[in-house]
PDB file of C-alpha atoms in Angstrom:
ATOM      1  CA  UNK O   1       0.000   0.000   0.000  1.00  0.00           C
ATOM      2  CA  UNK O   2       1.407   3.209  -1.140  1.00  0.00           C
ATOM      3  CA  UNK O   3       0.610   5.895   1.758  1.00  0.00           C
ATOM      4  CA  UNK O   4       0.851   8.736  -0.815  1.00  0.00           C
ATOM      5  CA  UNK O   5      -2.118   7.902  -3.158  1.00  0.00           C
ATOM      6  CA  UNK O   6      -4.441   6.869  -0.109  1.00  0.00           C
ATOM      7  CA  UNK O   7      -3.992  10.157   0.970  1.00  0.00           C
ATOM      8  CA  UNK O   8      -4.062  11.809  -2.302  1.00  0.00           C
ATOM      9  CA  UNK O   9      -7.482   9.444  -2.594  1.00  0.00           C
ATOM     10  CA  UNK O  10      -8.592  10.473   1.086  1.00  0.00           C
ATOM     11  CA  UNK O  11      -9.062  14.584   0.111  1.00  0.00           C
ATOM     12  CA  UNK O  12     -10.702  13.964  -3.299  1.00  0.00           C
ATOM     13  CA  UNK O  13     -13.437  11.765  -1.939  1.00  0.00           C
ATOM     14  CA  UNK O  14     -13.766  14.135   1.084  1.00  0.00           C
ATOM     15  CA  UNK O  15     -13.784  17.573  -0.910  1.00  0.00           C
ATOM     16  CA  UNK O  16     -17.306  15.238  -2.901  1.00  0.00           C
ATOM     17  CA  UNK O  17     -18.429  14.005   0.046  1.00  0.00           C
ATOM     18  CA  UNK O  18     -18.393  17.601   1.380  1.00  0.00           C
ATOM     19  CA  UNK O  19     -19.621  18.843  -1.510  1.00  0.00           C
ATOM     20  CA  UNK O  20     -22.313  16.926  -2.027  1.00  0.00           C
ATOM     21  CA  UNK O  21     -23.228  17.210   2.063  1.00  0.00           C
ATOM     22  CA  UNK O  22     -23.545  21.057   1.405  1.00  0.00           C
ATOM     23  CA  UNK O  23     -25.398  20.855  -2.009  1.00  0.00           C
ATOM     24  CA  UNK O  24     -27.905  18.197  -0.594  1.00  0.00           C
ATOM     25  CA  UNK O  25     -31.463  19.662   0.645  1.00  0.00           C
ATOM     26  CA  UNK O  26     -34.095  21.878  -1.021  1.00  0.00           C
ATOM     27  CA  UNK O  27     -32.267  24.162  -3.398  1.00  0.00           C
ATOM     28  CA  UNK O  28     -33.873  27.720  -1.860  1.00  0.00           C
ATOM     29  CA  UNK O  29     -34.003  26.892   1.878  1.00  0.00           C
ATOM     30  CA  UNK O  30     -31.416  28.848   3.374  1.00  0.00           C
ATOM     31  CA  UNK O  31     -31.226  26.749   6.845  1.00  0.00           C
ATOM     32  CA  UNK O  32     -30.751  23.060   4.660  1.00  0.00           C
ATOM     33  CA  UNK O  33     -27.440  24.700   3.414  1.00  0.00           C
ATOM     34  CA  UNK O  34     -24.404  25.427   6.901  1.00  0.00           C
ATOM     35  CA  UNK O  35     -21.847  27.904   5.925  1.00  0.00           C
ATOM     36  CA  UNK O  36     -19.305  25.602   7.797  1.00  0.00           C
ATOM     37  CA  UNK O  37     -19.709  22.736   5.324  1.00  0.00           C
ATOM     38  CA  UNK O  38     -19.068  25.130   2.134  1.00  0.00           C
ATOM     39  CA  UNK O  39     -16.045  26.127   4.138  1.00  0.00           C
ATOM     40  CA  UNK O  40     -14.997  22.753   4.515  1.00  0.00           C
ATOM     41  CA  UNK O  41     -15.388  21.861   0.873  1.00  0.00           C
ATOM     42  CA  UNK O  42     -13.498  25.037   0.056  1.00  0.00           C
ATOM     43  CA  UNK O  43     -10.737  24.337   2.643  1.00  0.00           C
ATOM     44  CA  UNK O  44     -10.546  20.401   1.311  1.00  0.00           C
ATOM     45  CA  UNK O  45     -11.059  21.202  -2.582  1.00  0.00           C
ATOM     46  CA  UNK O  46      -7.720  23.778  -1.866  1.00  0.00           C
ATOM     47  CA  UNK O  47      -5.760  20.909  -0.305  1.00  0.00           C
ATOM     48  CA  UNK O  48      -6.698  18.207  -2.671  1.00  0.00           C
ATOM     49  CA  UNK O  49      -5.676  20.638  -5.706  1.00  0.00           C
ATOM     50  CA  UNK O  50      -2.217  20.959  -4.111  1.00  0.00           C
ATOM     51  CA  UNK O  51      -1.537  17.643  -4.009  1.00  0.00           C
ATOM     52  CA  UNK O  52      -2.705  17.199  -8.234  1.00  0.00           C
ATOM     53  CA  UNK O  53       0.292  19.572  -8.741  1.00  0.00           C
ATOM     54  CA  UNK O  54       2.911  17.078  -9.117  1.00  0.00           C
ATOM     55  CA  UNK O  55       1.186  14.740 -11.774  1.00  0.00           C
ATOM     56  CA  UNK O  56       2.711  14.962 -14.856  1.00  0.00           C
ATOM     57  CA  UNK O  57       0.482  12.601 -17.002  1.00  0.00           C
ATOM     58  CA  UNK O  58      -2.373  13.721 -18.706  1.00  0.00           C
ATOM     59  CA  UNK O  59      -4.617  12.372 -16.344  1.00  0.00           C
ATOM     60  CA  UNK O  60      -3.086  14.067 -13.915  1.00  0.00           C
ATOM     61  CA  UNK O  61      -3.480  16.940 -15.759  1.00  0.00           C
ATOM     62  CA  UNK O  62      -7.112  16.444 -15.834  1.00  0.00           C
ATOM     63  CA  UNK O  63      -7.046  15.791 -12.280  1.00  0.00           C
ATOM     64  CA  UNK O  64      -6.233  19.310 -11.979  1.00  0.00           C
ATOM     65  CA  UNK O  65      -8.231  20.891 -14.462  1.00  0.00           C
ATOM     66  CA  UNK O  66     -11.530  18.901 -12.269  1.00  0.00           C
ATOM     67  CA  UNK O  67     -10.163  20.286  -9.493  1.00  0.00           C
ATOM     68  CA  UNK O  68      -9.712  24.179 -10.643  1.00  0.00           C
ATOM     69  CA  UNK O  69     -12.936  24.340 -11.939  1.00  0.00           C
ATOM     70  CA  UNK O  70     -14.504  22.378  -8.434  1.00  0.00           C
ATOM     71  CA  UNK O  71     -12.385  25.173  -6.688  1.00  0.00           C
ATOM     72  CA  UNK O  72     -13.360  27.911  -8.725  1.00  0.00           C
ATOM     73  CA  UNK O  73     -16.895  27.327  -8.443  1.00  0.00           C
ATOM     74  CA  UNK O  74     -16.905  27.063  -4.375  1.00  0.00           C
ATOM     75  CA  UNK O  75     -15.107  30.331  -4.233  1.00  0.00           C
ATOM     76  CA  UNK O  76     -18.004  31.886  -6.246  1.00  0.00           C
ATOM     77  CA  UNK O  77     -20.557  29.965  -3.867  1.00  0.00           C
ATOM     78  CA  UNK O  78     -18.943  31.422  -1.315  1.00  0.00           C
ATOM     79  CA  UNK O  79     -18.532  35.800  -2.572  1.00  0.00           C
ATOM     80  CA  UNK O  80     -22.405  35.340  -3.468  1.00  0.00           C
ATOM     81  CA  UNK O  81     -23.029  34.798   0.126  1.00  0.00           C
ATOM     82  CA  UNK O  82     -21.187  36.884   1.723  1.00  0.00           C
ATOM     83  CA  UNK O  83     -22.261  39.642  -0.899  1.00  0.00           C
ATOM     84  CA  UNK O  84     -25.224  38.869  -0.036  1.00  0.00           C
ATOM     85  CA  UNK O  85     -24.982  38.639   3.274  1.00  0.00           C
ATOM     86  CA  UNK O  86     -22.515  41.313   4.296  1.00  0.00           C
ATOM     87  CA  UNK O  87     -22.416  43.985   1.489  1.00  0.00           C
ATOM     88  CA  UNK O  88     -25.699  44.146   0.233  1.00  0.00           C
ATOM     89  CA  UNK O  89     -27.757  43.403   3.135  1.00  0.00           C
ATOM     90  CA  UNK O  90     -30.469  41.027   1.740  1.00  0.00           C
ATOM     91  CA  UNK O  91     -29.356  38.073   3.406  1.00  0.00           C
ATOM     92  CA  UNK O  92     -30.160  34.585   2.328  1.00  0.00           C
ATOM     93  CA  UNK O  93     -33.366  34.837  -0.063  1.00  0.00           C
ATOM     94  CA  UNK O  94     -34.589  31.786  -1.678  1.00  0.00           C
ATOM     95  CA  UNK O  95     -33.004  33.513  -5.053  1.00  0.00           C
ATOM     96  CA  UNK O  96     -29.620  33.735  -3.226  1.00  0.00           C
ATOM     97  CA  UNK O  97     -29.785  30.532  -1.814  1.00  0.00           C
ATOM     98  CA  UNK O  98     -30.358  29.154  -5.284  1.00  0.00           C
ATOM     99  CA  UNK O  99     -27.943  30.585  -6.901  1.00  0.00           C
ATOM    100  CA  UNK O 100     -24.933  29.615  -4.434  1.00  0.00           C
ATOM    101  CA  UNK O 101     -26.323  26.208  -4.172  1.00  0.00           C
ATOM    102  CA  UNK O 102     -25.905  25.729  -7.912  1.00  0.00           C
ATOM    103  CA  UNK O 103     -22.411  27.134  -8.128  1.00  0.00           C
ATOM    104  CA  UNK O 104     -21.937  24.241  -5.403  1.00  0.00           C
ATOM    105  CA  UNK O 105     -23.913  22.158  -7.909  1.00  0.00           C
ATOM    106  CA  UNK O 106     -21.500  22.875 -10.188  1.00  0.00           C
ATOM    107  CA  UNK O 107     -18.480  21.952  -8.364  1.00  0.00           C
ATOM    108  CA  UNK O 108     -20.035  18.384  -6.794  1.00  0.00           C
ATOM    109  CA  UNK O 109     -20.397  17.656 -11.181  1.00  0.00           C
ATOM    110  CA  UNK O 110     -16.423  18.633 -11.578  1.00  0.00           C
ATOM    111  CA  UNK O 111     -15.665  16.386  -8.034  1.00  0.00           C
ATOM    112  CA  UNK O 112     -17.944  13.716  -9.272  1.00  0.00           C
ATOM    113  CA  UNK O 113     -15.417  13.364 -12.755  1.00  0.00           C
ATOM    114  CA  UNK O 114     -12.285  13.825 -10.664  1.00  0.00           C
ATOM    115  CA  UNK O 115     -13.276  10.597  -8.472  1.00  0.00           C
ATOM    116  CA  UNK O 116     -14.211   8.700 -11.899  1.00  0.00           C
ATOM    117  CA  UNK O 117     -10.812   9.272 -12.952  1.00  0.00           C
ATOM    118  CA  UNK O 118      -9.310   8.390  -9.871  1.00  0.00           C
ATOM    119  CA  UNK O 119     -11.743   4.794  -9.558  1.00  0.00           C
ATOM    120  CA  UNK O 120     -10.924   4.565 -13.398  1.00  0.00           C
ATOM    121  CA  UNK O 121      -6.996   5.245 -12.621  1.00  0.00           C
ATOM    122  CA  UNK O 122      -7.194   2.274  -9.884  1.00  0.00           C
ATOM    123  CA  UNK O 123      -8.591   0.055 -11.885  1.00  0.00           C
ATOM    124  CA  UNK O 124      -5.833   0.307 -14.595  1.00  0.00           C
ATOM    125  CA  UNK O 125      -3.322  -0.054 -12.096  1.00  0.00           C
ATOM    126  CA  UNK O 126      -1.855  -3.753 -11.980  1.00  0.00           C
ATOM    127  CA  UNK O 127       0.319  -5.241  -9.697  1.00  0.00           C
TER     128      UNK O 127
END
């Protein structure tokens, strides 16, 4: 057992399992969605694009690529609700609420095809 790629496996099926925790519930109810668990997935998504840096192959590069976009998406998730919540004083409408959950949305699709490649990547691997 190589200790590297379980915990290279261990963040990207966190940062979806976080994902999909936050993204999970009624799309415009505000109180199905906690602020701590997009943090998390932000935090986790970070991490587990760090450690895709060092793959050279083109699945590694693609690794990445899932992970940029999964990273880029949470970020946006996240200035929507503070914008929302600290600059323009609304707070967390339905609309809002929408809106950030899909950007989330959006990132759980690019984690789901970062942990096919990585079940697809296993399964090539022989012994």
């Amino acid at each position: 057992m190589n200790i590297e790629k379980v915990i290279f496996g261990f963040f990207i099926l966190l940062a979806f399992t976080l994902n999909f925790g936050f993204v999970l519930g009624q799309i415009d109810v505000p109180h199905q969605h906690d602020v701590f668990e997009l943090f998390a997935a932000i935090v986790i998504n970070f991490i587990a694009t760090a450690l895709k840096f060092g793959d050279r192959t083109q699945v590694g590069a693609l690794h990445l690529a899932t992970s940029l976009v999964a990273d880029l998406q949470l970020v946006t998730a996240a200035l929507i609700w503070g914008h929302a919540e600290y600059v323009s004083g609304t707070g967390m409408t339905p609309g809002v609420t929408s809106m950030v959950v899909s950007f989330a949305a959006g990132a759980l699709a690019a984690n789901l095809v970062s942990v096919v490649l990585l079940i697809g990547e296993t399964l090539q691997h022989r012994r």
